[in-house]
Coordinates of C-alpha atoms and ligand atoms in Angstrom, one line a residue:
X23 CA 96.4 93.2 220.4
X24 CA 97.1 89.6 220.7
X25 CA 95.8 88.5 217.5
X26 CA 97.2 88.0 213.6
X27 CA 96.0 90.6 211.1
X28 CA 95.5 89.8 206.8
X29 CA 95.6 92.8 204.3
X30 CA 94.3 92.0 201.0
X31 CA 94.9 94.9 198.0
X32 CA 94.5 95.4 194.3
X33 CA 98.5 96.3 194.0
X34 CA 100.1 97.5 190.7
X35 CA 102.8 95.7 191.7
X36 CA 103.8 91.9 192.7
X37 CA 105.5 91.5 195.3
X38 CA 103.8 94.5 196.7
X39 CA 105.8 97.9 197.6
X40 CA 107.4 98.6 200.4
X41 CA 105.4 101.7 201.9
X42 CA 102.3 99.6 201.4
X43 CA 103.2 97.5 204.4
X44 CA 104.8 100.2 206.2
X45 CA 101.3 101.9 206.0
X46 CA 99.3 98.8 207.5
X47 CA 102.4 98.6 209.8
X48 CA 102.3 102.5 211.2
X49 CA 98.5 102.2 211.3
X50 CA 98.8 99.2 213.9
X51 CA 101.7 100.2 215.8
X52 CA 99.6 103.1 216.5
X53 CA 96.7 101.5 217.3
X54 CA 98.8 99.6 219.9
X55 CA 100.5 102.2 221.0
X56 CA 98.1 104.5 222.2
X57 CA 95.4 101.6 223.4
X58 CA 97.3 97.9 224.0
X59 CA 96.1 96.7 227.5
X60 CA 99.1 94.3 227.0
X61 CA 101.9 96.9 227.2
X62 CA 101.8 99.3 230.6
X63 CA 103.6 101.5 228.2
X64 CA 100.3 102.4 226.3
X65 CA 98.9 105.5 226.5
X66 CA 96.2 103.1 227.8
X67 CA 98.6 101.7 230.6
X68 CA 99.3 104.6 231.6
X69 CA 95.6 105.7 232.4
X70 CA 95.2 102.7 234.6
X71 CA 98.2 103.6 236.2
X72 CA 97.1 107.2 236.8
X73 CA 96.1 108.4 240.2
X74 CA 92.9 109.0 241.8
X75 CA 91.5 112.2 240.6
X76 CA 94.2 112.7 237.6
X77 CA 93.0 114.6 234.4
X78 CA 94.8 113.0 231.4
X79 CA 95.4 114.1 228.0
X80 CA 94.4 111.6 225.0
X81 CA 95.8 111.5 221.8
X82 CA 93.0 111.6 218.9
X83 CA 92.8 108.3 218.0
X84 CA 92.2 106.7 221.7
X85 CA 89.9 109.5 222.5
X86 CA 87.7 108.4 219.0
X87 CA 87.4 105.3 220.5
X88 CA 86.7 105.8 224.1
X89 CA 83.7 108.1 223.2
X90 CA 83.0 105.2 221.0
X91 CA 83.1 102.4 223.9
X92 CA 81.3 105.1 226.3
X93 CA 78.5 106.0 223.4
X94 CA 77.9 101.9 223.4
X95 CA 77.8 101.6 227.2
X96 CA 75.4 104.4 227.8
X97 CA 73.2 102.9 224.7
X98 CA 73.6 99.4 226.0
X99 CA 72.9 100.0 230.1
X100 CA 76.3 99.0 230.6
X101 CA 76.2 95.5 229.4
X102 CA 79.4 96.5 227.2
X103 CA 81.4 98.6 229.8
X104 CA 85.7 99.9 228.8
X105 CA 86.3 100.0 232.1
X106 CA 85.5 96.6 233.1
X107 CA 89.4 95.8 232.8
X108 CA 89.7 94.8 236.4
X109 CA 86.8 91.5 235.8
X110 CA 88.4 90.9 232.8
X111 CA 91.7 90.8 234.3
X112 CA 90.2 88.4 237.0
X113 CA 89.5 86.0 234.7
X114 CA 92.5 85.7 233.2
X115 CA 91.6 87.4 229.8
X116 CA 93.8 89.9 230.4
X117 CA 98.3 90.2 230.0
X118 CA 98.1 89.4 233.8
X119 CA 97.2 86.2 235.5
X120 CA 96.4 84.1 231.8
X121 CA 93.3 81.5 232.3
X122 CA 95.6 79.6 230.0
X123 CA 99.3 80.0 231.7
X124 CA 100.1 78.1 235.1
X125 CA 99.3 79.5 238.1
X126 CA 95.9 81.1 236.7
X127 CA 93.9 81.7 240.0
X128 CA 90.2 81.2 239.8
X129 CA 88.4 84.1 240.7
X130 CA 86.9 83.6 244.3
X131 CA 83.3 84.8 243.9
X132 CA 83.7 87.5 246.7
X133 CA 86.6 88.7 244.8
X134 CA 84.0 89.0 241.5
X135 CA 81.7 91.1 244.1
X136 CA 84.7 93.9 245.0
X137 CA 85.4 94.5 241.6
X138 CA 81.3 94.5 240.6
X139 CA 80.7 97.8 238.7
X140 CA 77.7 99.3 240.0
X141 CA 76.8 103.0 241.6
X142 CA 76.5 105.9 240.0
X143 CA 80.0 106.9 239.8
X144 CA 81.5 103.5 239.3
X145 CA 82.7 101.7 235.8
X146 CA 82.4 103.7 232.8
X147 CA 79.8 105.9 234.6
X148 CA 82.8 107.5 235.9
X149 CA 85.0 107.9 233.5
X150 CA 84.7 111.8 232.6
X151 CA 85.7 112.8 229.1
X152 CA 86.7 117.2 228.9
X153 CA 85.6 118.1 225.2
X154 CA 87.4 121.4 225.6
X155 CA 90.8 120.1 226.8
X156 CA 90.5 116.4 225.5
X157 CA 91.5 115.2 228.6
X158 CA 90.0 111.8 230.3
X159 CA 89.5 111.5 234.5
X160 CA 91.0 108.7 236.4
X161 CA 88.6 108.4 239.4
X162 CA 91.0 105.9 241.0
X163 CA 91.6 102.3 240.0
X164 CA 89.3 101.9 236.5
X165 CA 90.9 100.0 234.2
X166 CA 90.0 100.5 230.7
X167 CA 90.2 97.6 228.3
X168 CA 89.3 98.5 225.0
X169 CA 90.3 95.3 223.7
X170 CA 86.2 94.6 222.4
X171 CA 86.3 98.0 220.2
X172 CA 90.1 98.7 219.4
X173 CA 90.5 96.3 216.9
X174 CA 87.6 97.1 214.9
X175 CA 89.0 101.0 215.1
X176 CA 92.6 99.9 214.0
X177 CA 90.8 97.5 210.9
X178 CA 89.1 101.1 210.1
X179 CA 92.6 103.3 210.4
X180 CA 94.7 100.9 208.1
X181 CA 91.7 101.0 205.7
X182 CA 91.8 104.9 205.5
X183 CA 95.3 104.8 205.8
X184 CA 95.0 102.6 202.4
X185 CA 92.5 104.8 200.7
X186 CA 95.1 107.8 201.6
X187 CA 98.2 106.2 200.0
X188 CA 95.7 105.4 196.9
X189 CA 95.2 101.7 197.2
X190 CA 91.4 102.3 196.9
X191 CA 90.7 98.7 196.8
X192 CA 91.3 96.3 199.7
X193 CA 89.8 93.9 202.4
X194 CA 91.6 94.5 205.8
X195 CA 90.9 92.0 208.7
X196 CA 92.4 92.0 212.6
X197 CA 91.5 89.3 214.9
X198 CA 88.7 88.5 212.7
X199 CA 87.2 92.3 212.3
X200 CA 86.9 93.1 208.5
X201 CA 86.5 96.0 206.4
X202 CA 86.5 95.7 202.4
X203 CA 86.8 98.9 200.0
X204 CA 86.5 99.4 196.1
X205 CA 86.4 95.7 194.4
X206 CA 88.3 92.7 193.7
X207 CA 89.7 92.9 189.8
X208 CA 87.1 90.9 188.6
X209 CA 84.8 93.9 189.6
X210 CA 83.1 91.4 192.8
X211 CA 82.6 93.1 195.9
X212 CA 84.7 91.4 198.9
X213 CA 82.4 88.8 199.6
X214 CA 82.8 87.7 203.1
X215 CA 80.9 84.4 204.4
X216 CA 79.9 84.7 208.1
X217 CA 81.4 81.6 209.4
X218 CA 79.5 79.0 211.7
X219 CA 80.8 78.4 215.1
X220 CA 82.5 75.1 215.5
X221 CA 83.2 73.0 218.9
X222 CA 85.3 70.5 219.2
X223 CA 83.5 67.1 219.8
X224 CA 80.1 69.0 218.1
X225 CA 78.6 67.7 215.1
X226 CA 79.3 69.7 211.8
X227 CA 77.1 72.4 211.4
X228 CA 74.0 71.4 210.1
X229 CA 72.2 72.5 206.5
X230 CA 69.7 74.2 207.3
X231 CA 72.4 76.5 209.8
X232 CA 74.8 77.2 206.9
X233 CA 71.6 78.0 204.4
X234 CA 70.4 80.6 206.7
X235 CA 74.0 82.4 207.7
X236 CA 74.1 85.3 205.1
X237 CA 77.6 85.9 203.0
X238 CA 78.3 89.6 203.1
X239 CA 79.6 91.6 200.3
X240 CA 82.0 94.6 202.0
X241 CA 81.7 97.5 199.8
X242 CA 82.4 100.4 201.9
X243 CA 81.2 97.8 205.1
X244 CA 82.6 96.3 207.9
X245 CA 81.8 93.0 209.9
X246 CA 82.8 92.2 213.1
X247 CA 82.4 89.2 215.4
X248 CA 81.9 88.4 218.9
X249 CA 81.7 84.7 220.2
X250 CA 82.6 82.2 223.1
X251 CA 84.3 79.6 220.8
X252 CA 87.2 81.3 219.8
X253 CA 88.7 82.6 222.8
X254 CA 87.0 80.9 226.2
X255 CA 88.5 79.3 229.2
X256 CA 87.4 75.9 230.0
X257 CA 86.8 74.7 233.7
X258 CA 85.5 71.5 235.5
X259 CA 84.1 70.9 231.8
X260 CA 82.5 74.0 231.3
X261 CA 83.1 76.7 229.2
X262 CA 83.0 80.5 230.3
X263 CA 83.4 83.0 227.3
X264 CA 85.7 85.8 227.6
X265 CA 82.7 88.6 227.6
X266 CA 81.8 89.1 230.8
X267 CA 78.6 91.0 231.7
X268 CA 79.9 93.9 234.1
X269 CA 76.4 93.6 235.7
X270 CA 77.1 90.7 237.1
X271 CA 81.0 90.3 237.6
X272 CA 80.6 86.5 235.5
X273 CA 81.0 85.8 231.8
X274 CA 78.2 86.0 229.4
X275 CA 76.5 82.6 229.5
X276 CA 72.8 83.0 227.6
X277 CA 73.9 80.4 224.8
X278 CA 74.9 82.9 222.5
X279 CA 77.8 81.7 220.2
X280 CA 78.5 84.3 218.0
X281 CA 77.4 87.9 216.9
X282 CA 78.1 89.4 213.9
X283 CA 77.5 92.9 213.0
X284 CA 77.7 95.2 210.1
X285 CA 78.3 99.0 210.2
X286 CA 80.2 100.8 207.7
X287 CA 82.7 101.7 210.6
X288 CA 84.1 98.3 212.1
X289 CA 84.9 100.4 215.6
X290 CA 81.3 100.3 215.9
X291 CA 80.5 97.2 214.5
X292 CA 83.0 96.0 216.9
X293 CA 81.7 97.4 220.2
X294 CA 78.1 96.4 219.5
X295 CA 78.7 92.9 218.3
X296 CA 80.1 92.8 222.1
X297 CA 77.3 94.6 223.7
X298 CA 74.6 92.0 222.4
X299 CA 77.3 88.9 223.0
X300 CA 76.6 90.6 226.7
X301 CA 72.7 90.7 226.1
X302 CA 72.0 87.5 224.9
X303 CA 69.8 86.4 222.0
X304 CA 66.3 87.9 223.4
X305 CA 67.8 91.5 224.8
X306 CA 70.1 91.6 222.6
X307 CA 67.9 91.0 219.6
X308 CA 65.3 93.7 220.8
X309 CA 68.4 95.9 221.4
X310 CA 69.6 95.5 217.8
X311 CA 66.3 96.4 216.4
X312 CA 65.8 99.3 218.7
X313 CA 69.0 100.5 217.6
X314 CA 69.0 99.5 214.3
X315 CA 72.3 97.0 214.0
X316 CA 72.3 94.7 211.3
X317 CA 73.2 91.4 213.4
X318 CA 73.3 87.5 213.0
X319 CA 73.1 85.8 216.6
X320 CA 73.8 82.2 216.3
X321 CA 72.2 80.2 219.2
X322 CA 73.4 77.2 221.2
X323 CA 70.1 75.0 221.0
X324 CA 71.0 71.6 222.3
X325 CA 73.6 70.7 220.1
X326 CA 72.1 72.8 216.9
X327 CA 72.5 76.2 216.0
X328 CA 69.8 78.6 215.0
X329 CA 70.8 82.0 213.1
X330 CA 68.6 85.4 214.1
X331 CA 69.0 88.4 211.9
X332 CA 67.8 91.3 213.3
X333 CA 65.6 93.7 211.3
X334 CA 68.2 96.0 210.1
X335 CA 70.1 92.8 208.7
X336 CA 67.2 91.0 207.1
X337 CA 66.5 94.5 205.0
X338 CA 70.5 94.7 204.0
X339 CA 70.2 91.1 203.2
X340 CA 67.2 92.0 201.2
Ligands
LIG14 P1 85.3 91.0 221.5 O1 86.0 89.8 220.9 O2 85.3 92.2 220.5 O3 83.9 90.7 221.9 O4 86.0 91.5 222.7 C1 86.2 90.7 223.9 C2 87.2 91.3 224.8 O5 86.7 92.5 225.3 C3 87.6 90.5 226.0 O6 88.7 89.6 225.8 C4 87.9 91.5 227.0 O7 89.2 92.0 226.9 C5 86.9 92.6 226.7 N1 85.6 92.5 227.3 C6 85.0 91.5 227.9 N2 83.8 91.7 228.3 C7 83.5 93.0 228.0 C8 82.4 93.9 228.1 N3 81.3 93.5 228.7 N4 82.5 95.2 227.6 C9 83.6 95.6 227.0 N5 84.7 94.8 226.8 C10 84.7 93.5 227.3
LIG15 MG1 83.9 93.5 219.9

């Protein structure tokens, strides 16, 4: 997945047993195997491998989270779309062609226009799921990058895989997706503080930012983050975020910093903290309330931030 992972658990034992890190371990390497856009060995390499007009079968797991990713690009209009992996992939955010190794070629705007996903049948619009036979269509040349919603699903697989094995109580995080269970042994929830966005050169965040940024406590909840300041590619002194808005072939670029979301499942939370990274803060606010996602959007304003909760978060902060 390209990213680090931290397990925290209530453990009889210290140093820890064995089979508990072969269970986050198994849960991963599943994860990975089944949905890494890194490995052309993936289950997920091999669907945008496939030829035009191939039925293929999925194994459980990726099918949960491709009717996941397809459920969120339906509900968002396509402003978070899995089979945008060719734009992505143009922009270097991909295994191929790295904004941040030599020999990273800009994409040419006509290029951006081929690769534009729009038509009926294009993007995820025409990527077919068979309930009855759990097979997925290739309609020729999608490429499915699940890389905004798999890591949020693999938070949520350790976590059951924990609860399974009987460590009932544990905060798991991957690439900055977390999910707590049960309680820390002081009885506390896992408090999580949503963390303001930082750039380099930018004055610290102010007080009045950090006052209003709510601190989480994960009983049974996930939260997952999307932002531009983590993971962006840096041009002519400009910075272009790694979400890209499928609608128009360019990354996301409302002044959106971050987007947190809390769901109890962390796949979700995951996919729609992309969707309204896509939006921007006015959509993607109005989105979040019509759907009812408890979000923070942190706004670029000048060289201040500004936090918006949406209604749903305001009430669980309540
Ligand atoms: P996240 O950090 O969860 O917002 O995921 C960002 C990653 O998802 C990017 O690095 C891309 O691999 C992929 N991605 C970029 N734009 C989109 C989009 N509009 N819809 C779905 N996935 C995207
Ligand atoms: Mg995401």
């Amino acid at each position: 997945m390209g990213t680090v992972w931290t397990v925290q658990v209530l453990a009889p034992a210290d140093p820890a047993p064995r089979a508990l890190f072969d269970t986050v371990q198994q849960a991963l390497d599943l994860v990975v195997q089944q949905m890494s856009h890194w490995d052309e060995g993936s289950d997920l390499g091999r669907y945008n491998a496939a030829p035009a007009g191939s039925w293929l079968p999925l194994p459980e797991p990726f099918w949960t989270v491709l009717a996941c990713a397809l459920r969120v690009a339906r509900l968002s209009g396509g402003a978070f779309d899995p089979a945008a992996g060719a734009l992505v992939d143009a922009w270097g955010f991909a295994s191929r062609n790295r904004h941040d190794q030599p020999g990273f070629v800009w994409p040419e705007p006509a290029r951006l226009q081929r690769l534009l996903v729009s038509g009926p049948q294009a993007g995820w619009r025409g990527v077919r799921m068979d309930e009855a036979t759990r097979r997925v269509w290739q309609p020729g040349g999608v490429r499915l990058d699940l890389a905004a919603v798999a890591k949020g699903f693999a938070v949520d697989l350790v976590s059951a895989r924990l609860r399974e094995a009987g460590w009932h109580h544990h905060l798991v995080e991957v690439g900055g997706e977390l999910r707590g269970e049960g309680m820390k042994p002081d009885l506390q929830p896992w408090w999580v503080a949503l963390e303001a966005p930082s750039d380099a050169g930018a004055p610290d965040p102010d007080a009045a930012l950090l006052a209003s940024l709510p601190v989480l406590a994960l009983h049974g909840l996930a939260v997952a983050t999307s932002g531009d300041h983590r993971r962006c590619l840096w041009h002519e002194g400009r910075r272009y975020a790694h979400t890209i808005d499928p609608r128009t072939g360019w990354p996301a670029d409302h002044g959106l910093a971050s987007v947190s979301v809390l769901h109890p499942e962390c796949m979700v939370a995951d996919a729609m903290s992309t969707a309204i990274m896509v939006m921007g803060l006015r959509q993607g606010l109005a989105f979040a309330d019509d759907q009812g996602v408890a979000a923070c959007l942190i706004q670029r304003d000048g060289v201040n931030l500004v936090a918006h909760l949406s209604a749903a978060m305001k009430a669980m902060c309540a």
